[in-house]
Amino acid sequence: LSLHGKVHSGERPHKCSECRLSFATTSHLIVHHRIHAGERPCRCHECGKGFTMSTKCLEHERTHTGESPYRCSKCG
């Protein structure tokens, strides 16, 4: 199966050695391991808050700017 196909098949062969969670891809397991290690390599440029994933950091940074990735269908 392709990497993305594992998401739909439910196959999760990558198991965390520290807890019972398992993941479809190695990259998801690596990001998960950051939680156990206390690693937060992605930092908010505004306040310095740390995140395990860059996508979560970007989401957080929008709270400082008020920017929204969504547009209202009524008011734009």
PDB file of N, CA and C in Angstrom:
ATOM      1  N   LEU A   1       0.827  -1.206   0.000  1.00  0.00           N
ATOM      2  CA  LEU A   1       0.000   0.000   0.000  1.00  0.00           C
ATOM      3  C   LEU A   1       0.860   1.255   0.000  1.00  0.00           C
ATOM      4  N   SER A   2       0.339   2.264  -0.627  1.00  0.00           N
ATOM      5  CA  SER A   2       1.034   3.549  -0.575  1.00  0.00           C
ATOM      6  C   SER A   2       0.929   4.090   0.839  1.00  0.00           C
ATOM      7  N   LEU A   3       1.749   5.071   1.167  1.00  0.00           N
ATOM      8  CA  LEU A   3       1.693   5.665   2.507  1.00  0.00           C
ATOM      9  C   LEU A   3       0.304   6.191   2.810  1.00  0.00           C
ATOM     10  N   HIS A   4      -0.274   6.926   1.871  1.00  0.00           N
ATOM     11  CA  HIS A   4      -1.599   7.487   2.107  1.00  0.00           C
ATOM     12  C   HIS A   4      -2.650   6.379   2.205  1.00  0.00           C
ATOM     13  N   GLY A   5      -2.482   5.323   1.454  1.00  0.00           N
ATOM     14  CA  GLY A   5      -3.432   4.211   1.490  1.00  0.00           C
ATOM     15  C   GLY A   5      -3.546   3.577   2.859  1.00  0.00           C
ATOM     16  N   LYS A   6      -2.462   3.590   3.629  1.00  0.00           N
ATOM     17  CA  LYS A   6      -2.480   3.023   4.978  1.00  0.00           C
ATOM     18  C   LYS A   6      -3.444   3.774   5.883  1.00  0.00           C
ATOM     19  N   VAL A   7      -3.607   5.055   5.634  1.00  0.00           N
ATOM     20  CA  VAL A   7      -4.533   5.854   6.433  1.00  0.00           C
ATOM     21  C   VAL A   7      -5.947   5.299   6.277  1.00  0.00           C
ATOM     22  N   HIS A   8      -6.331   4.948   5.057  1.00  0.00           N
ATOM     23  CA  HIS A   8      -7.681   4.460   4.790  1.00  0.00           C
ATOM     24  C   HIS A   8      -7.858   2.989   5.143  1.00  0.00           C
ATOM     25  N   SER A   9      -6.801   2.212   5.063  1.00  0.00           N
ATOM     26  CA  SER A   9      -6.910   0.779   5.356  1.00  0.00           C
ATOM     27  C   SER A   9      -6.923   0.499   6.850  1.00  0.00           C
ATOM     28  N   GLY A  10      -6.490   1.476   7.633  1.00  0.00           N
ATOM     29  CA  GLY A  10      -6.431   1.267   9.079  1.00  0.00           C
ATOM     30  C   GLY A  10      -5.137   0.604   9.523  1.00  0.00           C
ATOM     31  N   GLU A  11      -4.261   0.306   8.571  1.00  0.00           N
ATOM     32  CA  GLU A  11      -2.980  -0.320   8.900  1.00  0.00           C
ATOM     33  C   GLU A  11      -2.114   0.675   9.662  1.00  0.00           C
ATOM     34  N   ARG A  12      -1.605   0.250  10.825  1.00  0.00           N
ATOM     35  CA  ARG A  12      -0.785   1.127  11.669  1.00  0.00           C
ATOM     36  C   ARG A  12       0.413   0.320  12.192  1.00  0.00           C
ATOM     37  N   PRO A  13       1.367   0.028  11.323  1.00  0.00           N
ATOM     38  CA  PRO A  13       2.470  -0.855  11.705  1.00  0.00           C
ATOM     39  C   PRO A  13       3.562  -0.221  12.567  1.00  0.00           C
ATOM     40  N   HIS A  14       3.560   1.098  12.703  1.00  0.00           N
ATOM     41  CA  HIS A  14       4.626   1.784  13.437  1.00  0.00           C
ATOM     42  C   HIS A  14       4.179   2.041  14.873  1.00  0.00           C
ATOM     43  N   LYS A  15       4.730   1.247  15.796  1.00  0.00           N
ATOM     44  CA  LYS A  15       4.292   1.297  17.186  1.00  0.00           C
ATOM     45  C   LYS A  15       5.255   2.085  18.060  1.00  0.00           C
ATOM     46  N   CYS A  16       4.690   2.883  18.948  1.00  0.00           N
ATOM     47  CA  CYS A  16       5.488   3.649  19.900  1.00  0.00           C
ATOM     48  C   CYS A  16       6.032   2.697  20.955  1.00  0.00           C
ATOM     49  N   SER A  17       7.310   2.826  21.268  1.00  0.00           N
ATOM     50  CA  SER A  17       7.938   1.959  22.267  1.00  0.00           C
ATOM     51  C   SER A  17       7.637   2.415  23.694  1.00  0.00           C
ATOM     52  N   GLU A  18       7.039   3.591  23.844  1.00  0.00           N
ATOM     53  CA  GLU A  18       6.776   4.122  25.184  1.00  0.00           C
ATOM     54  C   GLU A  18       5.308   4.093  25.589  1.00  0.00           C
ATOM     55  N   CYS A  19       4.423   3.931  24.646  1.00  0.00           N
ATOM     56  CA  CYS A  19       2.995   3.847  24.973  1.00  0.00           C
ATOM     57  C   CYS A  19       2.340   2.887  23.979  1.00  0.00           C
ATOM     58  N   ARG A  20       1.054   2.767  24.038  1.00  0.00           N
ATOM     59  CA  ARG A  20       0.365   1.779  23.201  1.00  0.00           C
ATOM     60  C   ARG A  20      -0.081   2.314  21.849  1.00  0.00           C
ATOM     61  N   LEU A  21       0.253   3.537  21.511  1.00  0.00           N
ATOM     62  CA  LEU A  21      -0.201   4.100  20.242  1.00  0.00           C
ATOM     63  C   LEU A  21       0.588   3.546  19.060  1.00  0.00           C
ATOM     64  N   SER A  22      -0.080   3.478  17.916  1.00  0.00           N
ATOM     65  CA  SER A  22       0.587   3.062  16.684  1.00  0.00           C
ATOM     66  C   SER A  22       0.155   4.005  15.564  1.00  0.00           C
ATOM     67  N   PHE A  23       0.975   4.038  14.506  1.00  0.00           N
ATOM     68  CA  PHE A  23       0.794   5.032  13.456  1.00  0.00           C
ATOM     69  C   PHE A  23       0.953   4.411  12.078  1.00  0.00           C
ATOM     70  N   ALA A  24       0.314   5.022  11.096  1.00  0.00           N
ATOM     71  CA  ALA A  24       0.366   4.531   9.726  1.00  0.00           C
ATOM     72  C   ALA A  24       1.722   4.796   9.078  1.00  0.00           C
ATOM     73  N   THR A  25       2.374   5.884   9.471  1.00  0.00           N
ATOM     74  CA  THR A  25       3.642   6.244   8.830  1.00  0.00           C
ATOM     75  C   THR A  25       4.742   6.482   9.867  1.00  0.00           C
ATOM     76  N   THR A  26       5.965   6.311   9.425  1.00  0.00           N
ATOM     77  CA  THR A  26       7.120   6.562  10.284  1.00  0.00           C
ATOM     78  C   THR A  26       7.164   8.025  10.706  1.00  0.00           C
ATOM     79  N   SER A  27       6.817   8.917   9.788  1.00  0.00           N
ATOM     80  CA  SER A  27       6.885  10.345  10.121  1.00  0.00           C
ATOM     81  C   SER A  27       5.906  10.709  11.233  1.00  0.00           C
ATOM     82  N   HIS A  28       4.741  10.102  11.252  1.00  0.00           N
ATOM     83  CA  HIS A  28       3.787  10.361  12.337  1.00  0.00           C
ATOM     84  C   HIS A  28       4.325   9.836  13.667  1.00  0.00           C
ATOM     85  N   LEU A  29       5.003   8.696  13.628  1.00  0.00           N
ATOM     86  CA  LEU A  29       5.607   8.145  14.844  1.00  0.00           C
ATOM     87  C   LEU A  29       6.715   9.069  15.355  1.00  0.00           C
ATOM     88  N   ILE A  30       7.518   9.599  14.464  1.00  0.00           N
ATOM     89  CA  ILE A  30       8.606  10.504  14.856  1.00  0.00           C
ATOM     90  C   ILE A  30       8.051  11.751  15.534  1.00  0.00           C
ATOM     91  N   VAL A  31       7.006  12.331  14.962  1.00  0.00           N
ATOM     92  CA  VAL A  31       6.382  13.509  15.575  1.00  0.00           C
ATOM     93  C   VAL A  31       5.807  13.135  16.935  1.00  0.00           C
ATOM     94  N   HIS A  32       5.193  11.963  17.041  1.00  0.00           N
ATOM     95  CA  HIS A  32       4.635  11.509  18.315  1.00  0.00           C
ATOM     96  C   HIS A  32       5.726  11.367  19.377  1.00  0.00           C
ATOM     97  N   HIS A  33       6.877  10.853  19.005  1.00  0.00           N
ATOM     98  CA  HIS A  33       7.983  10.672  19.962  1.00  0.00           C
ATOM     99  C   HIS A  33       8.413  12.000  20.588  1.00  0.00           C
ATOM    100  N   ARG A  34       8.198  13.091  19.888  1.00  0.00           N
ATOM    101  CA  ARG A  34       8.543  14.402  20.444  1.00  0.00           C
ATOM    102  C   ARG A  34       7.764  14.673  21.728  1.00  0.00           C
ATOM    103  N   ILE A  35       6.559  14.160  21.822  1.00  0.00           N
ATOM    104  CA  ILE A  35       5.744  14.342  23.026  1.00  0.00           C
ATOM    105  C   ILE A  35       6.436  13.698  24.216  1.00  0.00           C
ATOM    106  N   HIS A  36       6.886  12.455  24.061  1.00  0.00           N
ATOM    107  CA  HIS A  36       7.563  11.750  25.151  1.00  0.00           C
ATOM    108  C   HIS A  36       8.892  12.408  25.513  1.00  0.00           C
ATOM    109  N   ALA A  37       9.582  12.927  24.512  1.00  0.00           N
ATOM    110  CA  ALA A  37      10.895  13.542  24.739  1.00  0.00           C
ATOM    111  C   ALA A  37      10.783  14.980  25.238  1.00  0.00           C
ATOM    112  N   GLY A  38       9.583  15.535  25.192  1.00  0.00           N
ATOM    113  CA  GLY A  38       9.400  16.923  25.606  1.00  0.00           C
ATOM    114  C   GLY A  38       9.939  17.918  24.592  1.00  0.00           C
ATOM    115  N   GLU A  39      10.121  17.457  23.359  1.00  0.00           N
ATOM    116  CA  GLU A  39      10.665  18.322  22.306  1.00  0.00           C
ATOM    117  C   GLU A  39       9.548  19.158  21.682  1.00  0.00           C
ATOM    118  N   ARG A  40       9.817  20.420  21.516  1.00  0.00           N
ATOM    119  CA  ARG A  40       8.892  21.337  20.834  1.00  0.00           C
ATOM    120  C   ARG A  40       9.735  22.232  19.922  1.00  0.00           C
ATOM    121  N   PRO A  41      10.196  21.658  18.787  1.00  0.00           N
ATOM    122  CA  PRO A  41      11.143  22.375  17.934  1.00  0.00           C
ATOM    123  C   PRO A  41      10.551  23.537  17.135  1.00  0.00           C
ATOM    124  N   CYS A  42       9.255  23.605  17.029  1.00  0.00           N
ATOM    125  CA  CYS A  42       8.612  24.676  16.262  1.00  0.00           C
ATOM    126  C   CYS A  42       8.168  25.767  17.222  1.00  0.00           C
ATOM    127  N   ARG A  43       8.703  26.968  17.056  1.00  0.00           N
ATOM    128  CA  ARG A  43       8.433  28.080  17.979  1.00  0.00           C
ATOM    129  C   ARG A  43       7.663  29.204  17.298  1.00  0.00           C
ATOM    130  N   CYS A  44       6.708  29.758  18.025  1.00  0.00           N
ATOM    131  CA  CYS A  44       5.956  30.917  17.557  1.00  0.00           C
ATOM    132  C   CYS A  44       6.902  32.113  17.494  1.00  0.00           C
ATOM    133  N   HIS A  45       6.900  32.816  16.370  1.00  0.00           N
ATOM    134  CA  HIS A  45       7.774  33.982  16.202  1.00  0.00           C
ATOM    135  C   HIS A  45       7.341  35.154  17.070  1.00  0.00           C
ATOM    136  N   GLU A  46       6.093  35.157  17.483  1.00  0.00           N
ATOM    137  CA  GLU A  46       5.563  36.268  18.271  1.00  0.00           C
ATOM    138  C   GLU A  46       5.777  36.079  19.772  1.00  0.00           C
ATOM    139  N   CYS A  47       5.435  34.904  20.300  1.00  0.00           N
ATOM    140  CA  CYS A  47       5.479  34.715  21.757  1.00  0.00           C
ATOM    141  C   CYS A  47       6.447  33.633  22.226  1.00  0.00           C
ATOM    142  N   GLY A  48       6.985  32.838  21.296  1.00  0.00           N
ATOM    143  CA  GLY A  48       7.955  31.820  21.662  1.00  0.00           C
ATOM    144  C   GLY A  48       7.373  30.494  22.111  1.00  0.00           C
ATOM    145  N   LYS A  49       6.051  30.358  22.116  1.00  0.00           N
ATOM    146  CA  LYS A  49       5.431  29.098  22.520  1.00  0.00           C
ATOM    147  C   LYS A  49       5.895  27.994  21.586  1.00  0.00           C
ATOM    148  N   GLY A  50       6.184  26.805  22.148  1.00  0.00           N
ATOM    149  CA  GLY A  50       6.700  25.704  21.355  1.00  0.00           C
ATOM    150  C   GLY A  50       5.636  24.690  20.973  1.00  0.00           C
ATOM    151  N   PHE A  51       5.841  24.049  19.831  1.00  0.00           N
ATOM    152  CA  PHE A  51       4.913  23.051  19.310  1.00  0.00           C
ATOM    153  C   PHE A  51       5.686  21.873  18.745  1.00  0.00           C
ATOM    154  N   THR A  52       5.065  20.706  18.760  1.00  0.00           N
ATOM    155  CA  THR A  52       5.700  19.518  18.195  1.00  0.00           C
ATOM    156  C   THR A  52       5.567  19.490  16.675  1.00  0.00           C
ATOM    157  N   MET A  53       4.553  20.184  16.151  1.00  0.00           N
ATOM    158  CA  MET A  53       4.306  20.189  14.709  1.00  0.00           C
ATOM    159  C   MET A  53       4.257  21.620  14.172  1.00  0.00           C
ATOM    160  N   SER A  54       4.875  21.833  13.018  1.00  0.00           N
ATOM    161  CA  SER A  54       4.901  23.174  12.432  1.00  0.00           C
ATOM    162  C   SER A  54       3.503  23.645  12.044  1.00  0.00           C
ATOM    163  N   THR A  55       2.633  22.726  11.637  1.00  0.00           N
ATOM    164  CA  THR A  55       1.275  23.130  11.266  1.00  0.00           C
ATOM    165  C   THR A  55       0.525  23.698  12.459  1.00  0.00           C
ATOM    166  N   LYS A  56       0.723  23.120  13.630  1.00  0.00           N
ATOM    167  CA  LYS A  56       0.071  23.629  14.842  1.00  0.00           C
ATOM    168  C   LYS A  56       0.644  24.989  15.223  1.00  0.00           C
ATOM    169  N   CYS A  57       1.922  25.182  14.984  1.00  0.00           N
ATOM    170  CA  CYS A  57       2.557  26.468  15.266  1.00  0.00           C
ATOM    171  C   CYS A  57       1.982  27.552  14.356  1.00  0.00           C
ATOM    172  N   LEU A  58       1.858  27.260  13.068  1.00  0.00           N
ATOM    173  CA  LEU A  58       1.298  28.232  12.128  1.00  0.00           C
ATOM    174  C   LEU A  58      -0.142  28.574  12.494  1.00  0.00           C
ATOM    175  N   GLU A  59      -0.893  27.562  12.902  1.00  0.00           N
ATOM    176  CA  GLU A  59      -2.270  27.770  13.349  1.00  0.00           C
ATOM    177  C   GLU A  59      -2.289  28.724  14.548  1.00  0.00           C
ATOM    178  N   HIS A  60      -1.385  28.492  15.491  1.00  0.00           N
ATOM    179  CA  HIS A  60      -1.287  29.336  16.678  1.00  0.00           C
ATOM    180  C   HIS A  60      -0.873  30.764  16.315  1.00  0.00           C
ATOM    181  N   GLU A  61       0.088  30.908  15.420  1.00  0.00           N
ATOM    182  CA  GLU A  61       0.578  32.239  15.053  1.00  0.00           C
ATOM    183  C   GLU A  61      -0.536  33.118  14.492  1.00  0.00           C
ATOM    184  N   ARG A  62      -1.533  32.505  13.886  1.00  0.00           N
ATOM    185  CA  ARG A  62      -2.669  33.272  13.363  1.00  0.00           C
ATOM    186  C   ARG A  62      -3.467  33.937  14.478  1.00  0.00           C
ATOM    187  N   THR A  63      -3.369  33.432  15.701  1.00  0.00           N
ATOM    188  CA  THR A  63      -4.098  34.060  16.808  1.00  0.00           C
ATOM    189  C   THR A  63      -3.522  35.438  17.114  1.00  0.00           C
ATOM    190  N   HIS A  64      -2.264  35.644  16.787  1.00  0.00           N
ATOM    191  CA  HIS A  64      -1.633  36.944  17.023  1.00  0.00           C
ATOM    192  C   HIS A  64      -1.999  37.961  15.941  1.00  0.00           C
ATOM    193  N   THR A  65      -2.215  37.475  14.724  1.00  0.00           N
ATOM    194  CA  THR A  65      -2.477  38.380  13.603  1.00  0.00           C
ATOM    195  C   THR A  65      -3.960  38.539  13.295  1.00  0.00           C
ATOM    196  N   GLY A  66      -4.760  37.608  13.782  1.00  0.00           N
ATOM    197  CA  GLY A  66      -6.184  37.626  13.461  1.00  0.00           C
ATOM    198  C   GLY A  66      -6.480  37.046  12.092  1.00  0.00           C
ATOM    199  N   GLU A  67      -5.441  36.585  11.406  1.00  0.00           N
ATOM    200  CA  GLU A  67      -5.598  35.994  10.079  1.00  0.00           C
ATOM    201  C   GLU A  67      -6.395  34.705  10.195  1.00  0.00           C
ATOM    202  N   SER A  68      -7.255  34.457   9.231  1.00  0.00           N
ATOM    203  CA  SER A  68      -8.038  33.230   9.216  1.00  0.00           C
ATOM    204  C   SER A  68      -7.891  32.561   7.860  1.00  0.00           C
ATOM    205  N   PRO A  69      -7.682  31.250   7.840  1.00  0.00           N
ATOM    206  CA  PRO A  69      -7.567  30.556   6.558  1.00  0.00           C
ATOM    207  C   PRO A  69      -8.935  30.338   5.906  1.00  0.00           C
ATOM    208  N   TYR A  70     -10.002  30.716   6.596  1.00  0.00           N
ATOM    209  CA  TYR A  70     -11.358  30.495   6.098  1.00  0.00           C
ATOM    210  C   TYR A  70     -12.030  31.825   5.773  1.00  0.00           C
ATOM    211  N   ARG A  71     -12.918  31.804   4.809  1.00  0.00           N
ATOM    212  CA  ARG A  71     -13.677  32.998   4.442  1.00  0.00           C
ATOM    213  C   ARG A  71     -15.151  32.726   4.669  1.00  0.00           C
ATOM    214  N   CYS A  72     -15.813  33.687   5.236  1.00  0.00           N
ATOM    215  CA  CYS A  72     -17.249  33.594   5.449  1.00  0.00           C
ATOM    216  C   CYS A  72     -17.954  33.742   4.098  1.00  0.00           C
ATOM    217  N   SER A  73     -18.899  32.863   3.820  1.00  0.00           N
ATOM    218  CA  SER A  73     -19.613  32.926   2.541  1.00  0.00           C
ATOM    219  C   SER A  73     -20.570  34.120   2.476  1.00  0.00           C
ATOM    220  N   LYS A  74     -20.890  34.719   3.616  1.00  0.00           N
ATOM    221  CA  LYS A  74     -21.821  35.853   3.640  1.00  0.00           C
ATOM    222  C   LYS A  74     -21.108  37.202   3.646  1.00  0.00           C
ATOM    223  N   CYS A  75     -20.043  37.319   4.427  1.00  0.00           N
ATOM    224  CA  CYS A  75     -19.399  38.635   4.543  1.00  0.00           C
ATOM    225  C   CYS A  75     -18.000  38.684   3.939  1.00  0.00           C
ATOM    226  N   GLY A  76     -17.505  37.533   3.473  1.00  0.00           N
ATOM    227  CA  GLY A  76     -16.205  37.520   2.822  1.00  0.00           C
ATOM    228  C   GLY A  76     -15.101  37.418   3.781  1.00  0.00           C
TER     229      GLY A  76
END
